[in-house]
Every structure is written in structure tokens, then in C-alpha cells.
Coordinates of C-alpha atoms in Angstrom, one line a residue:
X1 CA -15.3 -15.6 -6.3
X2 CA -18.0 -17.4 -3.9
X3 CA -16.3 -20.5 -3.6
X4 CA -15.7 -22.3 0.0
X5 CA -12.2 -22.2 1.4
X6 CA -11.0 -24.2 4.1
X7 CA -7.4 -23.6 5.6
X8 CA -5.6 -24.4 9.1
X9 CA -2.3 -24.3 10.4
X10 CA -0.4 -27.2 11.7
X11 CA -1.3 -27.5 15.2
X12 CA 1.1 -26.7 18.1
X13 CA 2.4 -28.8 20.4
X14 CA 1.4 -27.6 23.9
X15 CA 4.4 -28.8 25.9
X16 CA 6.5 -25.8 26.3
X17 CA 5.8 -21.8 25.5
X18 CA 4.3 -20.3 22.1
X19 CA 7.4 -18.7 20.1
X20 CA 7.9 -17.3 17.1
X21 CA 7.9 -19.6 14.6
X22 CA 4.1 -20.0 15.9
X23 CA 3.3 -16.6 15.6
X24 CA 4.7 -16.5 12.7
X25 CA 2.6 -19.5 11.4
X26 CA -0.4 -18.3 12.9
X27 CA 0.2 -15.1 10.6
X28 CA 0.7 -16.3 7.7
X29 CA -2.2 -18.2 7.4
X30 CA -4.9 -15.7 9.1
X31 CA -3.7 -13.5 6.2
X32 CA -4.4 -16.4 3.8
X33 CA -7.5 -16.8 5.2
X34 CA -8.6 -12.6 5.7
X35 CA -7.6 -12.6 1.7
X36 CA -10.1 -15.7 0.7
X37 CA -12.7 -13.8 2.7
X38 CA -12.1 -10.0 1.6
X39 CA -12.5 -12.0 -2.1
X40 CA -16.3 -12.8 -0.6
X41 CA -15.2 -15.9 0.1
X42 CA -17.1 -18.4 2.8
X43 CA -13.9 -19.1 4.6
X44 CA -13.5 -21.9 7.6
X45 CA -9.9 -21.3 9.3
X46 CA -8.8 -23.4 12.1
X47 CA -5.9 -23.9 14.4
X48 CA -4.8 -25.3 17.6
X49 CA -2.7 -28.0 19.7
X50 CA -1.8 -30.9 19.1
X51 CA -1.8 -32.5 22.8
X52 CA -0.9 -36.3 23.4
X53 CA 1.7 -38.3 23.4
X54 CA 5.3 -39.4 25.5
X55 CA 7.0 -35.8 25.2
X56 CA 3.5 -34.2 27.3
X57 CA 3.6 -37.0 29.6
X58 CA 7.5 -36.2 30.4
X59 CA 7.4 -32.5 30.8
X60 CA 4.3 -32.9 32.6
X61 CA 6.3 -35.5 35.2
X62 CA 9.0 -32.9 35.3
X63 CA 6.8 -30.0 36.7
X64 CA 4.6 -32.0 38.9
X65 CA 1.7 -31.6 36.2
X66 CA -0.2 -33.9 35.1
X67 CA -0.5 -34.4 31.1
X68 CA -3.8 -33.2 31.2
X69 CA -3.1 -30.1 33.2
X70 CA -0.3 -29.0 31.5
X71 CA -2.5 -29.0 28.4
X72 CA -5.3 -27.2 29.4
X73 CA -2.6 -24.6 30.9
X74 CA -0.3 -24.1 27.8
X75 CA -3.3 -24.5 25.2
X76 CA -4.8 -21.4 26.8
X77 CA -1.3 -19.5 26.3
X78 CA -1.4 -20.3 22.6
X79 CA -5.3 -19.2 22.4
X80 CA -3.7 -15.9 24.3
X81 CA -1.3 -15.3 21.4
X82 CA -3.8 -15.9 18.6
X83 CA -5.7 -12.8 20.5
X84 CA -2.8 -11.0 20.6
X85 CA -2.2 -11.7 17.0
X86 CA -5.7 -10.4 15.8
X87 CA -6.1 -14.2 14.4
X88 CA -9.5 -14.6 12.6
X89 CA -9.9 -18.6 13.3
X90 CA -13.2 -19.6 13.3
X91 CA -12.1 -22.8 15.6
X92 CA -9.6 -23.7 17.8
X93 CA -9.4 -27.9 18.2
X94 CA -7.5 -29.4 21.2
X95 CA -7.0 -33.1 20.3
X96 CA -7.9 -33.8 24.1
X97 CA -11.8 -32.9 22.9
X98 CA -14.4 -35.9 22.9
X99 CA -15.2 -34.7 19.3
X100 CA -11.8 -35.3 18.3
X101 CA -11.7 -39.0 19.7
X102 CA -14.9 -39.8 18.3
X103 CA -13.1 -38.8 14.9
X104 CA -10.3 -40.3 15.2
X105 CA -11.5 -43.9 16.2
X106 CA -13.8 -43.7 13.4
X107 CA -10.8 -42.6 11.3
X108 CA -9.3 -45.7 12.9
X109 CA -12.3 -48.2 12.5
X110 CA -12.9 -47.4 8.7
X111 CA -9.0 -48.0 7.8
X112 CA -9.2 -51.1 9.7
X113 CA -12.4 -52.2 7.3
X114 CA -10.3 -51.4 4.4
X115 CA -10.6 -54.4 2.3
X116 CA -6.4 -54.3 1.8
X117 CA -6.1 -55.4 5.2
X118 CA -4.3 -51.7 5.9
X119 CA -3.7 -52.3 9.4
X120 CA -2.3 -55.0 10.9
X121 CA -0.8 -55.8 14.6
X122 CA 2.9 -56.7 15.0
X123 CA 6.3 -55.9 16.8
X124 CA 8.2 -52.5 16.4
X125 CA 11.9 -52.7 16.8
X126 CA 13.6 -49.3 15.8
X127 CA 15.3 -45.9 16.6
X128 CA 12.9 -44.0 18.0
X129 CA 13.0 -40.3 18.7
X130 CA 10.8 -38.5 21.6
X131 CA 11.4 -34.9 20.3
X132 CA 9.9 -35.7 16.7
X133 CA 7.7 -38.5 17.7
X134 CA 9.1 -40.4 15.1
X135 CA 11.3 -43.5 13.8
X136 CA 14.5 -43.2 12.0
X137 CA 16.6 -45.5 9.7
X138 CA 20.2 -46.2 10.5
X139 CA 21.0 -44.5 8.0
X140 CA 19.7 -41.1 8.8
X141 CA 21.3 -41.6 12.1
X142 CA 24.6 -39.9 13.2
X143 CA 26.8 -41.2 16.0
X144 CA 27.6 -39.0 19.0
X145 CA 30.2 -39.4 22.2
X146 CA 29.4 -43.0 24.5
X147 CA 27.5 -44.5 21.6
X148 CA 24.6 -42.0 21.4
X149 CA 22.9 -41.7 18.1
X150 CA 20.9 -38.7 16.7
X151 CA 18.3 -38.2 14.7
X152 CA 18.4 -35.1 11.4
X153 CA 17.2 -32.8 13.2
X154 CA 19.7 -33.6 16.4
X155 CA 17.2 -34.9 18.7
X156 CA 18.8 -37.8 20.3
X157 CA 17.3 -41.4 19.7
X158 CA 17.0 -44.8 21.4
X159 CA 16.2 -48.3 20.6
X160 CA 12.6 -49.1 21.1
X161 CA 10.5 -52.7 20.8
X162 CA 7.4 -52.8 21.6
X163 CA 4.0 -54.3 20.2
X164 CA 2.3 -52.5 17.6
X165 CA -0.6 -51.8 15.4
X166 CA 0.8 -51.1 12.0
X167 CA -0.7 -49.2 9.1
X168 CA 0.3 -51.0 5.5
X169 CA 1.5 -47.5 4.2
X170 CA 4.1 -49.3 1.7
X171 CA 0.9 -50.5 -0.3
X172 CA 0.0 -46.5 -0.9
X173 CA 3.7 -45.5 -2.8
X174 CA 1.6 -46.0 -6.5
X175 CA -1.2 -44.5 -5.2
X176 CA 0.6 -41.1 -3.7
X177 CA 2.8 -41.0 -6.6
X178 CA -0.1 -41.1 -9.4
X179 CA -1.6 -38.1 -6.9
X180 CA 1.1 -36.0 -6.9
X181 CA 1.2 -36.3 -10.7
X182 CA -2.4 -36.0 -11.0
X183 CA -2.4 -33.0 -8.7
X184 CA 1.2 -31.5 -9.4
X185 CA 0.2 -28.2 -6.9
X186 CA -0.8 -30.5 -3.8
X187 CA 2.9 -29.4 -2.6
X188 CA 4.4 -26.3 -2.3
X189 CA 6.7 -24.9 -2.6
X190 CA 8.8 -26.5 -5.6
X191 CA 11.3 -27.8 -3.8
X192 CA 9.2 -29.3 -1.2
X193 CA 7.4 -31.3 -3.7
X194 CA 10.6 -32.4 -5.4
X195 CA 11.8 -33.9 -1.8
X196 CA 8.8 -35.8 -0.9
X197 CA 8.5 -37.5 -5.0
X198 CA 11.9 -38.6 -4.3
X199 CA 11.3 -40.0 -0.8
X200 CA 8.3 -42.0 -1.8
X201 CA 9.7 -43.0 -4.9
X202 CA 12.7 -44.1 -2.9
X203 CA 10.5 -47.1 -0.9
X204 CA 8.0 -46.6 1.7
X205 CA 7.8 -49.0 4.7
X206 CA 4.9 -49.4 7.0
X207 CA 4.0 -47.1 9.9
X208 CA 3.5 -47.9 13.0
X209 CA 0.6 -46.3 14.8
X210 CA 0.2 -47.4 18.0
X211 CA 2.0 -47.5 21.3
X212 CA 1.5 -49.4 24.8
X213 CA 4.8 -47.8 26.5
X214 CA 2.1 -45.1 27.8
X215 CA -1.5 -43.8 27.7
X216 CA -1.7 -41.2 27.1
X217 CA -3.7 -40.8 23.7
X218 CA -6.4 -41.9 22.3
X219 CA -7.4 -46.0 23.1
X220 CA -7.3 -47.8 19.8
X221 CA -11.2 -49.1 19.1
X222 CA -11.1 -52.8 20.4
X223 CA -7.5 -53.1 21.5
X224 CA -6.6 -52.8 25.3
X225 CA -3.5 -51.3 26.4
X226 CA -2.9 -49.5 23.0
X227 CA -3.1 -45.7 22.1
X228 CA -2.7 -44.4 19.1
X229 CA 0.3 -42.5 17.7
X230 CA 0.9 -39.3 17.3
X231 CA 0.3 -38.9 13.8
X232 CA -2.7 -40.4 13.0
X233 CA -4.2 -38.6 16.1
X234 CA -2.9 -35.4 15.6
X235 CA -3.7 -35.0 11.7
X236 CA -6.6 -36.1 11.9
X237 CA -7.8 -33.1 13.3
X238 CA -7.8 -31.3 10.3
X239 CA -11.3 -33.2 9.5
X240 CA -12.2 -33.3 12.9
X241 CA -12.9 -29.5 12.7
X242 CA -14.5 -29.9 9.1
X243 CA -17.6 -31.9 11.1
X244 CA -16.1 -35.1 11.0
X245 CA -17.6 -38.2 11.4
X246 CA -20.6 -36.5 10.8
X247 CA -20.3 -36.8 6.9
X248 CA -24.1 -35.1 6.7
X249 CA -23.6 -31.8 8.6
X250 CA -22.9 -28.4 6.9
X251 CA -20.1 -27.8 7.7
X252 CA -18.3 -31.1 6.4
X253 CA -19.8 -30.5 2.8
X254 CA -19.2 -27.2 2.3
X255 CA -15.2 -27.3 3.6
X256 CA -14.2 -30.7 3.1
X257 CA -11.7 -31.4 1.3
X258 CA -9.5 -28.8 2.6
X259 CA -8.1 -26.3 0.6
X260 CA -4.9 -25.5 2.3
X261 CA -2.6 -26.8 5.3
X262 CA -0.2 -24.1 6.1
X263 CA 2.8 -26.2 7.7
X264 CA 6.6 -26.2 8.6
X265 CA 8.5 -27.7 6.5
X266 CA 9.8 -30.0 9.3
X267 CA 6.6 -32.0 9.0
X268 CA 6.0 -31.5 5.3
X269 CA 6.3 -35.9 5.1
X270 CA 3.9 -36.5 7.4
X271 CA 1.3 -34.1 6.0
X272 CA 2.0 -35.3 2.2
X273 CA 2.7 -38.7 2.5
X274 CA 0.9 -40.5 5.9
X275 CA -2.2 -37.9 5.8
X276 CA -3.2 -38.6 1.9
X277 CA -2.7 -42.5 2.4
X278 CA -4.5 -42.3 5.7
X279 CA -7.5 -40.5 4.1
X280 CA -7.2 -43.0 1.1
X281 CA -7.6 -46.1 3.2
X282 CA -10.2 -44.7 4.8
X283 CA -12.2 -43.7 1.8
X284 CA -12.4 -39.8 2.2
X285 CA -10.6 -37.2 -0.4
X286 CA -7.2 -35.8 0.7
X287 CA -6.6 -32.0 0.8
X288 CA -6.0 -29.9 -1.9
X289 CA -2.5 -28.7 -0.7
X290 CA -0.3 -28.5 1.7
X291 CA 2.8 -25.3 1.6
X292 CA 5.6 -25.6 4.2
X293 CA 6.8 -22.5 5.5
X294 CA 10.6 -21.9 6.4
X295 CA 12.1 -21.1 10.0
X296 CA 13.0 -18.0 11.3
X297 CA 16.7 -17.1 13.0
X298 CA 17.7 -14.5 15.4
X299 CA 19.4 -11.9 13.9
X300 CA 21.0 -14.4 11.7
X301 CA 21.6 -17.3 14.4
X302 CA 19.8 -20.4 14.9
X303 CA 17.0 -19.8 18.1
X304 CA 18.3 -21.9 21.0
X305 CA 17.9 -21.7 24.5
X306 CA 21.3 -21.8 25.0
X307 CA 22.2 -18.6 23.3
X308 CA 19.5 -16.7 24.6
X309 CA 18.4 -15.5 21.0
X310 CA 14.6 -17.2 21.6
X311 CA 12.2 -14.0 20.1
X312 CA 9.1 -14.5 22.5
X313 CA 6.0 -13.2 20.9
X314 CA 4.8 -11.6 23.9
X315 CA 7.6 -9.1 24.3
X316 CA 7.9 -8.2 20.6
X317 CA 3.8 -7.4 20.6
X318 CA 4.4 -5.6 24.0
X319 CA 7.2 -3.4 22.5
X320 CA 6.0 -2.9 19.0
X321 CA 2.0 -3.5 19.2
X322 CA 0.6 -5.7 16.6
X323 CA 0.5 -4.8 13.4
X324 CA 3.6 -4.0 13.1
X325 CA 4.4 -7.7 13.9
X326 CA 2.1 -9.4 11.4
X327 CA 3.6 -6.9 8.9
X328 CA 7.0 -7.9 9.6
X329 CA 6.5 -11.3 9.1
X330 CA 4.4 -10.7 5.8
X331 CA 6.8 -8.4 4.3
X332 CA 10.0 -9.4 5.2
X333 CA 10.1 -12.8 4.7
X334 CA 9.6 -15.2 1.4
X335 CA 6.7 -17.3 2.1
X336 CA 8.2 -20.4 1.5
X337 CA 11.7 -19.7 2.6
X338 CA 13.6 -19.4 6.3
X339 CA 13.8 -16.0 7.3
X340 CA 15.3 -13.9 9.9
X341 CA 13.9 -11.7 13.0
X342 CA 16.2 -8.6 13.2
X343 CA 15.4 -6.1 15.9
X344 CA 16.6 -3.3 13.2
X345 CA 15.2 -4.9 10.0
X346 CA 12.0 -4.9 12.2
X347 CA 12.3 -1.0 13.1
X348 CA 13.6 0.1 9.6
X349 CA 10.8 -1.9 7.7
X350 CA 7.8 -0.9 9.9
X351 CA 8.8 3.2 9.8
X352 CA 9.2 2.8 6.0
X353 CA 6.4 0.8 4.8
X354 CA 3.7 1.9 7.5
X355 CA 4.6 5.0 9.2
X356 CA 6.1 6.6 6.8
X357 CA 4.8 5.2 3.5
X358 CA 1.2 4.7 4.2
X359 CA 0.2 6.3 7.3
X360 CA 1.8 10.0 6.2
X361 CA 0.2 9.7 2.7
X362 CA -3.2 9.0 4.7
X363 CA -2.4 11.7 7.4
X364 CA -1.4 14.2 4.9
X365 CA -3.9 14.0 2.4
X366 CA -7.5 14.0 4.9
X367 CA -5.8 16.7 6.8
X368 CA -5.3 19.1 3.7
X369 CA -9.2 18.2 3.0
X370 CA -10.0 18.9 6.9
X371 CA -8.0 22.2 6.8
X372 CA -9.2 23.3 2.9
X373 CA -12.5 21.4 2.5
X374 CA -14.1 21.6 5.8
X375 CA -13.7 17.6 6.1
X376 CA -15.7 17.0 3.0
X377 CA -14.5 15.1 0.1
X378 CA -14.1 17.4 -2.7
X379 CA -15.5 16.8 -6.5
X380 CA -12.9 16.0 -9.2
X381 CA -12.0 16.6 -12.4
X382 CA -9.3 14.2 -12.8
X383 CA -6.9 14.6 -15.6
X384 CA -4.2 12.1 -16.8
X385 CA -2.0 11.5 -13.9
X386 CA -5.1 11.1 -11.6
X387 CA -6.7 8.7 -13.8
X388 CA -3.2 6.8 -14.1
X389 CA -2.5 6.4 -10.4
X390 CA -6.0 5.1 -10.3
X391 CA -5.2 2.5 -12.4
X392 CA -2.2 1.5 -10.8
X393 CA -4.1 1.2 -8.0
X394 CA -6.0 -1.1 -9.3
X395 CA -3.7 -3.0 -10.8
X396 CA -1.7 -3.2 -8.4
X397 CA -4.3 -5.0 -6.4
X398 CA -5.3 -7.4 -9.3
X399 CA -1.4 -8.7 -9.1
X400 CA -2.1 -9.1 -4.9
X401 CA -5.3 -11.2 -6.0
X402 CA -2.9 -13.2 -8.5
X403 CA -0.3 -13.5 -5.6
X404 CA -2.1 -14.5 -2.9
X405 CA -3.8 -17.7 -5.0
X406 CA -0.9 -19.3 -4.6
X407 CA 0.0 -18.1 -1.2
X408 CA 2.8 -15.7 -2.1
X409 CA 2.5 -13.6 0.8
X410 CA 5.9 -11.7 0.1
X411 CA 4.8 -10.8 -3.4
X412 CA 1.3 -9.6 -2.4
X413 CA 2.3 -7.1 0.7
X414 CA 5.4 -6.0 -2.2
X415 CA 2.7 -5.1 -4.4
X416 CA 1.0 -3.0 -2.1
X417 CA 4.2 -1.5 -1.0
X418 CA 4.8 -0.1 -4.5
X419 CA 1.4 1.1 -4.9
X420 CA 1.9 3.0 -2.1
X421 CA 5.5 5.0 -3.2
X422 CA 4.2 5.4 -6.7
X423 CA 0.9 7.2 -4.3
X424 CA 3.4 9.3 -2.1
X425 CA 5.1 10.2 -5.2
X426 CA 2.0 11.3 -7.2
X427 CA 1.4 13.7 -4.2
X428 CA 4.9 14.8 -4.4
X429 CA 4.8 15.5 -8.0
X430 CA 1.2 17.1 -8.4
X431 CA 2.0 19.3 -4.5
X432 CA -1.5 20.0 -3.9
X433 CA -0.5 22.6 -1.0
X434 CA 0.9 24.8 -3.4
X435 CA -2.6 24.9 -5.5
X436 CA -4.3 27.8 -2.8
X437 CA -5.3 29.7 -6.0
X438 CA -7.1 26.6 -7.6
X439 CA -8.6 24.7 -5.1
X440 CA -10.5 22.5 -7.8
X441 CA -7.0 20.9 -8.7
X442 CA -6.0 20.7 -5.2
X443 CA -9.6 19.2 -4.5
X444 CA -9.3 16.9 -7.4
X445 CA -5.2 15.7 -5.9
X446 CA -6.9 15.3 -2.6
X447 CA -10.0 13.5 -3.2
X448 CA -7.7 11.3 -6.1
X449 CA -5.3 10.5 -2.9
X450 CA -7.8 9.9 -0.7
X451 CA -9.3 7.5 -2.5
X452 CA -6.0 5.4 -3.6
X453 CA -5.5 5.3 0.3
X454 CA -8.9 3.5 0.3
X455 CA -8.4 1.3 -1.9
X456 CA -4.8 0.4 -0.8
X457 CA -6.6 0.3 2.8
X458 CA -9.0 -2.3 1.6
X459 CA -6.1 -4.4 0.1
X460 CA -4.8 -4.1 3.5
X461 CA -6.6 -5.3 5.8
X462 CA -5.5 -9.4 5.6
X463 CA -2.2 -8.3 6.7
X464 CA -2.4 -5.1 9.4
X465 CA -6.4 -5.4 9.9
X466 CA -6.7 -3.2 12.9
X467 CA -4.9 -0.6 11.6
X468 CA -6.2 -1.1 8.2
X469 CA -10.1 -0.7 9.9
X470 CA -9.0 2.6 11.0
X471 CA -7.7 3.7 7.9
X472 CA -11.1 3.1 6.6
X473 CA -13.5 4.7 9.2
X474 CA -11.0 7.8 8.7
X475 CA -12.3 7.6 4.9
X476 CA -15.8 7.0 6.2
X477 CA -16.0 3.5 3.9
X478 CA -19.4 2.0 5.6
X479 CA -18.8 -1.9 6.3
X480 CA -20.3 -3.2 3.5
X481 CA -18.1 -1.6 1.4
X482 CA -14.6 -3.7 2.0
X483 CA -14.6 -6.3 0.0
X484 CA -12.1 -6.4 -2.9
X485 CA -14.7 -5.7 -5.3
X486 CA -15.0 -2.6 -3.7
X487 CA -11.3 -1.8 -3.7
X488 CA -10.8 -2.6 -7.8
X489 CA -14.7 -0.6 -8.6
X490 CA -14.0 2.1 -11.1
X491 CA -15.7 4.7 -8.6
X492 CA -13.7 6.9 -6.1
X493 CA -15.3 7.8 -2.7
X494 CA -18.3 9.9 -3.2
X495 CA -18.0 13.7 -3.1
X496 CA -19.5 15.5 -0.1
X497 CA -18.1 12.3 2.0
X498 CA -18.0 13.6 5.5
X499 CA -14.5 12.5 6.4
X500 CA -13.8 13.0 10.8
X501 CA -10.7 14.3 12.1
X502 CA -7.3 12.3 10.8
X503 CA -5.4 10.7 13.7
X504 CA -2.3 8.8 13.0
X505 CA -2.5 5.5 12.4
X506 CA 1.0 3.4 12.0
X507 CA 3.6 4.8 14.7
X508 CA 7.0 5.3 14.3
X509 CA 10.0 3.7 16.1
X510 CA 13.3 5.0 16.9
X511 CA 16.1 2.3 16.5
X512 CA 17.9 3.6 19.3
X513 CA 15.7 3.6 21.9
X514 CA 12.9 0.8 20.7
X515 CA 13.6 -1.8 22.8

């Protein structure tokens, strides 16, 4: 498969410290991304922060910042955690960047031009909610003590009027409906896709997207005093990084549309239902999906500052080291569904998956052909149990292909846990250290082992890269030979491979001291 794939995350908002639901975003999509491009795949992945608007301007006041200060200062923490991650973007955007204005003004101009008269200037009168940058019906409103009023997701709101640019996003509900239909896997998951049919089917009203309370944003082409909102600024970047208003370069035609936004499901309307009918009014193709990801708790509780339960990023990849990390979040959680951090779910499933489960296969197996074969991969004769776990190797990896192109992560890193015990138990059942008087069967186990460790390795590497890396230099697999092609190739490892000294690879964690 050679053709281009384009994903991004959402991008963060830089007004406070990275957490985990970041990390956890960042994850799941560098793994999306590290599978498109073990498939041979020219890949394009992008992330970063999202940096204007009323919230940056007040939590800049607070700490005697200013808004472009605290930017530059938190932006850099979340480019620290992408390192820390082992994230593979190929671009990081900041919506401060000139490129990104001169996108989004022409993003601007050309829905202005549309002949529909999209947007138009007006009053906006509504309940308006700082935390979500965004307005809110009555109706979706609750009431609190002295007459406050809150918005779903609890932020509190207030009563804002103010003049307005407006875009005409009521005359798109047709128009995104037939492209849902037309497109039915634009949305995922399932359920995602059911919500947002019934909320534009339910009416849409028109947007407003400008403001002239503040400016700090982006200045709306030809309108003094007005900056744009939030949204049309901040999702815009996803075409921004594709080369953006540069319609000739490269990199625009190869990547654009976009293949994949990887999301939380928090923002799943605004990707689905302003970013199409933005793109439509201005003439350019919409993505070609968008899947929300679910939340994470704490050890079953909500994350709030106020219990104390926030998982910082830092001090899990401090304690536990990386891979273990991205595995977790891979492994234990249902792409697609909320999920919980649990310091002993964490423990328990790194020891059984990596340490024990893959890293003591690996260790056991190239040490036996170290301490029998002198470190070189011995010639086979393989028999029917050999050949078999071979070919569950390699189906097992054809079901992670089928998986992973339609971004279940869970399903994939399952797959490749059950490759793995049916390996540890092929070793179990054929005992090669008990073969000392017929060291071509034992060679045959070893260099059979070996090799399903490769290609499991192979498999590997979009979800625990590093350690996956140096899985394979302990098998001596040359670069060029990582590619899924080479993990589902009917040949073994060549015999006579020099193999150098195993060293452990995945390390174990005791639950009661971890921590």
C-alpha cells in the first residue's frame, strides 16, 4: 500500500499543563500514523496548540504573562512531552505562526466570496461560555445557586452581546447531511456519528465567528477591531500544515484532503459539522474522517484538581519509562471508548504483556542460541508445529493490518498479544532445552522462535518503537528490512545470522514498591 496518509491530532490548548488525556491523544495517533508508514506508507502527521482567544488572554493576566508569552512557554512544555512520548510528527503548528494567519485570512476571504453570501456582519446576543469557547441554547443550560447558569460540560456561562461577523452555517444542514450519507465512515465511532446526524438534522443556526471584546487572534481581512473565533482559527490549521494557501506546493497535493483527525469526543461537533461547511464554502474538500477518542479517569474517578487524582505525564514517564506508557494506553483502553488510568492495571498489564510475555520469549530464545549456537542462527528443518506457529504469526499480523484501517488500536495491540502466548506456549510445548542430544530440533525451535519474535517485533514497533528497535538489532534485522512486508514474507531470518549478546529489553515492575 503506497498511498499518502495524512493524520493530526486535535491541537492543545496551551493555557495550562499537558495531562493525560494529551498524552494519551498524542499516542494514539503516532501509533496510527507509525502503522500507515510500517505499511510503506508516505505518511504526513501533525500536531500542536491551538493558542488564541479570551481563556489565554485571562490566564495570561492572572500570572503576569502576557498572552504571547504564556504561549511560547506552555507550547514548548507540550513539544517536551511529544519527545518524551517518542511522537513521530513530522510538524508541530502553533496558531500564533505568520503561516497560519496567512491561511486562515485566506480561508476567511474565500468564504466571504462565496457567492451564498456565507458571511455576513450582525449582533450576537447569547450564553457564552469561556472554558469551551462556545455558545449555548437555553435549553442546554442548567441553573445553579444566585442565578448562575452552566453550560453541559459544567463550565459556567454568561450573557454576551456584542457585534459580530456571522458565518450562514444553517444554509450547509442539506449539504452535511447528503455527506454523511455519501461518506457514511467520515465519523467514528458509531455512536459519534449517530449524535451529530441527529444534531444537524435537528436545525442548525448560524455561527458566529468573530469577536471585538478582545484581540487577541487573528484580525478579520478588512474589518477593524474584529478577530476571528476560535474555531475557524484553530481548525483551520489542519490545512495550514497541508501547505495551505499554497494550493501548488507538494505537500498540499499529495496530503490534502486529510485522511484522519484523531479528536476528543468533546469537540467531535465542531470538527464534523463547522470544519466540513467551512471547507465547503470555501471551495476545498473536507477530510476523510474524523474518530473521537474517549476520556480517561483516575483509578475510576473523574480527574479534577480538586481531588488530586490529575495523572501528570511527566511523572508516569519518569516512574515507568516510555513504552510502557504508550502500551498502556494502546492496550488497555478501547479506542473509541473512556478509559481508566490504574496505577495497578498499569503495573499488572506492562509485566504481563512486555516483560513477561514478549521480552522473556525474546531473552530466552537468543540466549539458548548464544549459549548452544555460538550466537549464530541455526538452519531448520521445520516440521508441523513450526510451520503452524509461523502462520499464526502471520496471520496474526494480517488481522493488526485489518484493525488498524479503521483505527482499532485495542484490537490490533490484542492481536499481537495472542501471537505472542500462542509463541511462549510453542516454546513451552516443544522445550528446546531438553533437546541436548539433537541439537538440529533444538536449532530448528530456536531459529523458528527467533524468528516469530521478529516478526512480532516488526508488528511492534507503532506502539513500543524504542523498545521494539532493540528487539530487532538483537535479531540483527538490517533497517531496510522493517516494513510489514517484511514481517508477513514467508522467509525466517537467514541461517548463519550473527545475532550479539541478548540484553533484556521490557522491565519488570513490582506493584508494591513502583511508585
Amino acid at each position: 500500500m503506497t498511498d499518502p496518509f495524512y493524520v493530526t491530532t486535535a491541537i492543545a490548548y496551551p493555557n495550562g499543563e499537558p495531562h493525560i488525556g494529551h498524552a494519551y491523544e498524542m499516542v494514539t495517533t503516532d501509533a496510527i500514523a507509525r502503522w500507515a508508514r510500517l505499511e510503506g506508507r508516505p505518511t504526513f502527521f501533525l500536531t500542536g496548540t491551538d493558542e488564541h482567544g479570551i481563556k489565554m488572554v485571562q490566564t495570561a493576566a492572572a500570572q503576569g504573562l502576557t498572552p504571547r508569552e504564556l504561549a511560547d512557554r506552555n507550547s514548548a512544555r507540550f513539544r517536551e512531552m511529544a519527545s518524551r512520548l517518542d511522537i513521530s510528527n513530522d510538524d508541530f503548528i502553533r496558531t500564533t505562526e505568520l503561516r497560519h494567519y496567512e491561511s486562515v485570512q485566506e480561508m476567511w476571504r474565500r468564504m466571504a466570496a462565496n457567492s451564498n453570501g456565507d458571511i455576513y456582519e450582525d449582533a450576537y446576543e447569547g450564553w457564552y461560555s469561556v472554558r469551551d469557547e462556545a455558545y449555548f441554547d437555553a435549553s442546554e443550560l442548567t441553573d445553579g445557586e444566585g442565578g448562575r447558569k452552566f453550560a453541559p460540560s459544567g463550565a459556567e456561562v454568561s450573557w454576551v452581546r456584542e457585534p459580530s461577523y456571522f458565518f450562514r452555517l444553517s444554509a450547509y444542514q442539506q449539504k452535511l447531511l447528503d455527506y454523511y450519507a455519501a461518506n457514511p465512515d467520515f465519523i467514528a465511532p458509531e455512536e459519534r456519528r449517530n449524535e451529530i446526524v441527529s444534531f444537524v438534522r435537528s436545525g442548525l443556526r448560524d455561527l458566529s465567528i468573530s469577536r471585538t471584546t478582545f484581540d487577541w487572534g487573528i484580525p478579520v481581512p478588512g474589518a477593524p477591531g474584529h478577530v476571528m473565533y476560535v474555531w475557524i482559527d484553530a481548525l483551520t490549521n489542519y490545512i495550514t500544515g497541508a501547505g495551505f494557501p499554497d494550493e501548488s506546493s507538494e505537500r498540499y497535493r499529495t496530503f490534502w484532503p486529510a485522511d484522519l483527525h484523531v479528536i476528543g469526543k468533546d469537540i467531535i461537533r465542531f470538527h464534523t459539522v463547522y470544519w466540513p461547511a467551512f471547507l465547503m464554502s470555501a471551495g476545498l474538500p473536507p477530510p476523510r474522517r474524523v474518530f473521537a477518542h474517549g476520556f480517561l479517569t483516575s483509578e475510576g474517578k473523574k480527574m479534577s484538581k480538586s481531588l488530586g487524582n490529575v495523572v501528570d505525564p511527566h511523572e508516569q514517564l519518569d516512574l515507568y519509562g516510555t513504552d510502557p506508557v504508550r502500551w498502556y494506553c494502546l492496550r488497555e483502553v478501547s479506542f473509541g471508548q473512556d478509559g481508566d488510568w490504574g496505577r495497578e492495571k498499569f503495573i499488572n498489564r506492562s509485566n504481563a504483556d512486555l516483560a513477561n510475555n514478549f521480552g522473556n520469549l525474546a531473552q530466552r530464545s537468543l540466549s539458548m542460541i548464544q549459549k548452544n549456537f555460538a550466537g549464530s542462527v541455526p538452519e531448520t528443518a521445520q516440521t508441523a508445529p513450526d510451520l503452524a506457529i509461523v502462520g499464526a504469526a502471520i496471520a496474526a499480523i494480517e488481522r493488526m493490518r485489518e484493525a488498524m484501517q479503521t483505527q482499532q488500536i485495542h484490537e490490533a495491540t490484542a492481536e499481537l498479544t495472542s501471537l505472542l502466548n500462542a509463541a511462549n506456549l510453542y516454546f513451552a510445548e516443544q522445550a528446546p532445552w531438553g533437546l541436548k542430544a539433537d541439537l538440529p530440533r533444538m536449532g530448528t525451535i530456536l531459529a523458528t522462535t527467533a524468528d516469530v519474535v521478529r516478526r512480532a517485533a516488526i508488528a511492534a514497533q507503532p506502539f513500543v518503537p524504542a523498545s521494539a528497535a532493540r528487539l530487532l538489532d538483537s535479531l540483527s534485522v538490517p533497517s531496510s528490512e522493517r516494513l510489514l512486508a517484511d514481517a508477513i514474507r514467508p522467509e525466517g531470518i537467514a541461517a548463519g545470522t550473527i545475532l550479539p549478546l541478548p540484553e533484556p529489553v521490557f522491565r519488570k515492575f513490582d506493584v508494591a514498591r513502583a511508585g
